[in-house]
């Protein structure tokens, strides 16, 4: 897989990790650029696929964090992009790459929940983090976000975990800027209510 996908490290809340909803309405220039990159990748240009990876890795990661949790997201990001690489020729409209990738991401998250849970016994000498209380608070907040309705959950994770701005979320997911603002506002209101309980 290393020869197909680049290793990309994204940072969210100080933790090293690899790095959308309703993706029908991309800006014309954005979709056209995706189309050019997809066409080049189909012709064997791996750097074009690397550009697509860099453009969408945070979105894919955010959607996966919202659906399966951060502990599984890194591996699943790689699975999503490997699937996209292998099935790139199946994409009818190269300019629709973003929406197609979001669909692959959501399907991969559903598949993840269908598989039986795997348990691995940890060695006894696993180091304990000094900032356990901060991690517990962050985990509680993320757990609360994951209980929100899907549109709010995904938008909040892309904003709070992945650090994307409202316009970046709109551009990469196909949501209108107004929808992103509404989702962030309503999602934050619901999140505050949940965290105050």
Coordinates of C-alpha atoms in Angstrom, one line a residue:
X1 CA 0.0 0.0 0.0
X2 CA 2.9 2.4 0.6
X3 CA 3.7 2.5 -3.1
X4 CA 0.1 3.5 -3.8
X5 CA -0.8 5.9 -1.0
X6 CA 1.4 8.5 0.5
X7 CA 1.8 8.7 4.2
X8 CA 0.1 11.8 5.4
X9 CA 0.1 12.9 9.0
X10 CA -2.5 15.3 10.2
X11 CA -2.6 16.8 13.6
X12 CA -5.8 17.3 15.6
X13 CA -5.7 18.6 19.2
X14 CA -2.0 17.8 19.5
X15 CA -2.3 14.1 18.7
X16 CA -0.6 12.7 15.5
X17 CA -3.2 11.1 13.3
X18 CA -3.7 10.7 9.6
X19 CA -6.1 13.0 8.6
X20 CA -18.7 14.7 2.8
X21 CA -22.0 15.2 3.7
X22 CA -24.4 15.8 0.8
X23 CA -21.6 16.4 -1.8
X24 CA -23.8 17.3 -4.8
X25 CA -22.8 21.0 -5.0
X26 CA -19.1 21.7 -5.4
X27 CA -17.9 25.0 -6.7
X28 CA -17.3 24.7 -10.5
X29 CA -13.5 25.3 -10.3
X30 CA -13.1 22.9 -7.4
X31 CA -14.9 20.1 -9.3
X32 CA -13.1 20.8 -12.5
X33 CA -9.8 20.7 -10.7
X34 CA -10.8 17.3 -9.2
X35 CA -11.7 16.1 -12.7
X36 CA -8.3 17.0 -14.0
X37 CA -6.6 15.3 -11.1
X38 CA -8.7 12.1 -11.5
X39 CA -8.0 12.0 -15.2
X40 CA -4.3 12.4 -14.6
X41 CA -4.4 9.7 -11.9
X42 CA -6.2 7.3 -14.2
X43 CA -3.3 7.9 -16.7
X44 CA -0.9 6.8 -14.1
X45 CA 0.1 10.1 -12.4
X46 CA 0.4 9.1 -8.8
X47 CA 1.2 12.7 -7.8
X48 CA -2.3 13.6 -9.0
X49 CA -3.8 11.0 -6.7
X50 CA -1.6 12.3 -3.9
X51 CA -3.1 15.7 -4.5
X52 CA -6.6 14.3 -4.2
X53 CA -5.5 12.5 -1.0
X54 CA -4.2 15.7 0.5
X55 CA -7.3 17.6 -0.5
X56 CA -9.7 15.1 1.0
X57 CA -7.9 13.2 3.8
X58 CA -9.1 15.5 6.5
X59 CA -12.7 15.3 5.3
X60 CA -12.6 11.5 5.1
X61 CA -10.9 11.3 8.5
X62 CA -13.5 13.7 10.1
X63 CA -16.4 11.6 8.7
X64 CA -14.9 8.4 10.0
X65 CA -14.2 10.0 13.5
X66 CA -17.9 11.0 13.6
X67 CA -19.0 7.5 12.6
X68 CA -16.5 5.0 14.1
X69 CA -14.4 7.0 16.6
X70 CA -10.8 8.2 16.5
X71 CA -9.2 4.9 17.5
X72 CA -10.2 3.3 14.2
X73 CA -10.2 6.3 11.8
X74 CA -6.5 6.2 10.7
X75 CA -6.7 2.7 9.3
X76 CA -10.0 3.3 7.7
X77 CA -8.8 6.5 6.0
X78 CA -6.2 4.3 4.3
X79 CA -8.8 1.7 3.4
X80 CA -11.1 4.4 1.8
X81 CA -8.3 5.8 -0.3
X82 CA -7.0 2.4 -1.4
X83 CA -10.6 1.6 -2.5
X84 CA -10.8 4.8 -4.4
X85 CA -7.5 4.2 -6.1
X86 CA -8.5 0.7 -7.1
X87 CA -11.9 1.8 -8.3
X88 CA -10.9 5.1 -9.9
X89 CA -11.9 3.8 -13.4
X90 CA -15.4 3.1 -12.1
X91 CA -16.0 6.8 -11.5
X92 CA -18.2 8.0 -14.4
X93 CA -17.8 11.7 -13.8
X94 CA -14.3 12.6 -12.7
X95 CA -15.5 16.0 -11.5
X96 CA -17.8 14.2 -8.9
X97 CA -14.8 12.7 -7.1
X98 CA -15.6 14.4 -3.8
X99 CA -19.1 13.1 -3.5
X100 CA -18.0 9.7 -4.7
X101 CA -15.3 9.6 -2.1
X102 CA -17.7 10.6 0.7
X103 CA -20.0 7.7 -0.4
X104 CA -17.1 5.3 -0.2
X105 CA -16.2 6.7 3.3
X106 CA -19.8 6.3 4.6
X107 CA -20.0 2.8 3.2
X108 CA -16.7 1.8 4.8
X109 CA -17.9 3.1 8.1
X110 CA -21.1 1.0 7.8
X111 CA -19.0 -2.0 6.9
X112 CA -16.9 -1.4 10.0
X113 CA -19.9 -1.6 12.2
X114 CA -21.0 -4.8 10.6
X115 CA -17.8 -6.7 11.4
X116 CA -17.4 -8.6 14.7
X117 CA -15.3 -6.7 17.3
X118 CA -11.7 -7.7 17.6
X119 CA -10.1 -7.7 21.0
X120 CA -6.3 -7.4 21.5
X121 CA -4.7 -7.8 24.9
X122 CA -2.4 -5.0 25.7
X123 CA 1.0 -5.6 27.2
X124 CA 1.4 -4.6 30.9
X125 CA 4.1 -2.1 30.2
X126 CA 2.0 0.3 28.1
X127 CA 3.0 3.8 29.1
X128 CA 0.3 5.9 30.7
X129 CA -0.2 9.4 29.4
X130 CA 0.4 12.3 31.8
X131 CA -2.5 14.3 30.5
X132 CA -5.1 11.6 31.2
X133 CA -7.7 14.0 32.5
X134 CA -7.5 16.2 29.3
X135 CA -7.8 13.1 27.1
X136 CA -10.8 11.9 29.2
X137 CA -12.5 15.3 28.7
X138 CA -11.7 15.3 25.0
X139 CA -13.0 11.8 24.7
X140 CA -16.2 12.7 26.6
X141 CA -16.7 15.7 24.2
X142 CA -16.2 13.6 21.2
X143 CA -18.6 10.9 22.5
X144 CA -21.2 13.7 23.0
X145 CA -20.6 14.9 19.4
X146 CA -21.1 11.4 18.1
X147 CA -24.6 11.3 19.6
X148 CA -25.7 14.3 17.6
X149 CA -27.7 14.0 14.4
X150 CA -25.5 13.1 11.4
X151 CA -25.4 16.5 9.7
X152 CA -24.4 18.3 12.9
X153 CA -22.0 15.5 14.0
X154 CA -20.1 15.4 10.7
X155 CA -19.9 19.2 10.4
X156 CA -18.7 19.6 14.0
X157 CA -16.0 16.9 13.7
X158 CA -14.7 18.5 10.5
X159 CA -14.6 21.9 12.3
X160 CA -13.5 20.9 15.8
X161 CA -11.3 17.9 15.2
X162 CA -10.0 18.4 11.7
X163 CA -9.7 22.2 12.1
X164 CA -11.4 23.0 8.8
X165 CA -13.0 26.4 8.4
X166 CA -16.7 26.8 7.5
X167 CA -15.8 27.7 3.9
X168 CA -13.4 24.8 3.6
X169 CA -16.1 22.4 4.9
X170 CA -18.6 23.8 2.4
X171 CA -16.1 23.5 -0.5
X172 CA -15.0 20.0 0.3
X173 CA -18.4 18.5 1.2
X174 CA -20.7 20.2 -1.2
X175 CA -22.8 21.8 1.5
X176 CA -23.7 25.4 1.0
X177 CA -21.9 27.9 3.2
X178 CA -25.3 28.7 4.8
X179 CA -25.9 25.0 5.6
X180 CA -22.5 24.7 7.2
X181 CA -23.1 27.8 9.4
X182 CA -26.5 26.4 10.4
X183 CA -25.1 23.0 11.2
X184 CA -22.3 24.4 13.2
X185 CA -24.6 26.8 15.2
X186 CA -27.3 24.2 15.9
X187 CA -24.7 21.4 16.5
X188 CA -22.8 23.6 19.0
X189 CA -26.0 24.5 20.8
X190 CA -26.9 20.8 21.1
X191 CA -23.4 19.9 22.2
X192 CA -23.3 22.5 24.9
X193 CA -26.6 21.2 26.3
X194 CA -25.3 17.6 26.3
X195 CA -22.0 18.6 28.0
X196 CA -23.8 20.6 30.7
X197 CA -25.9 17.6 31.8

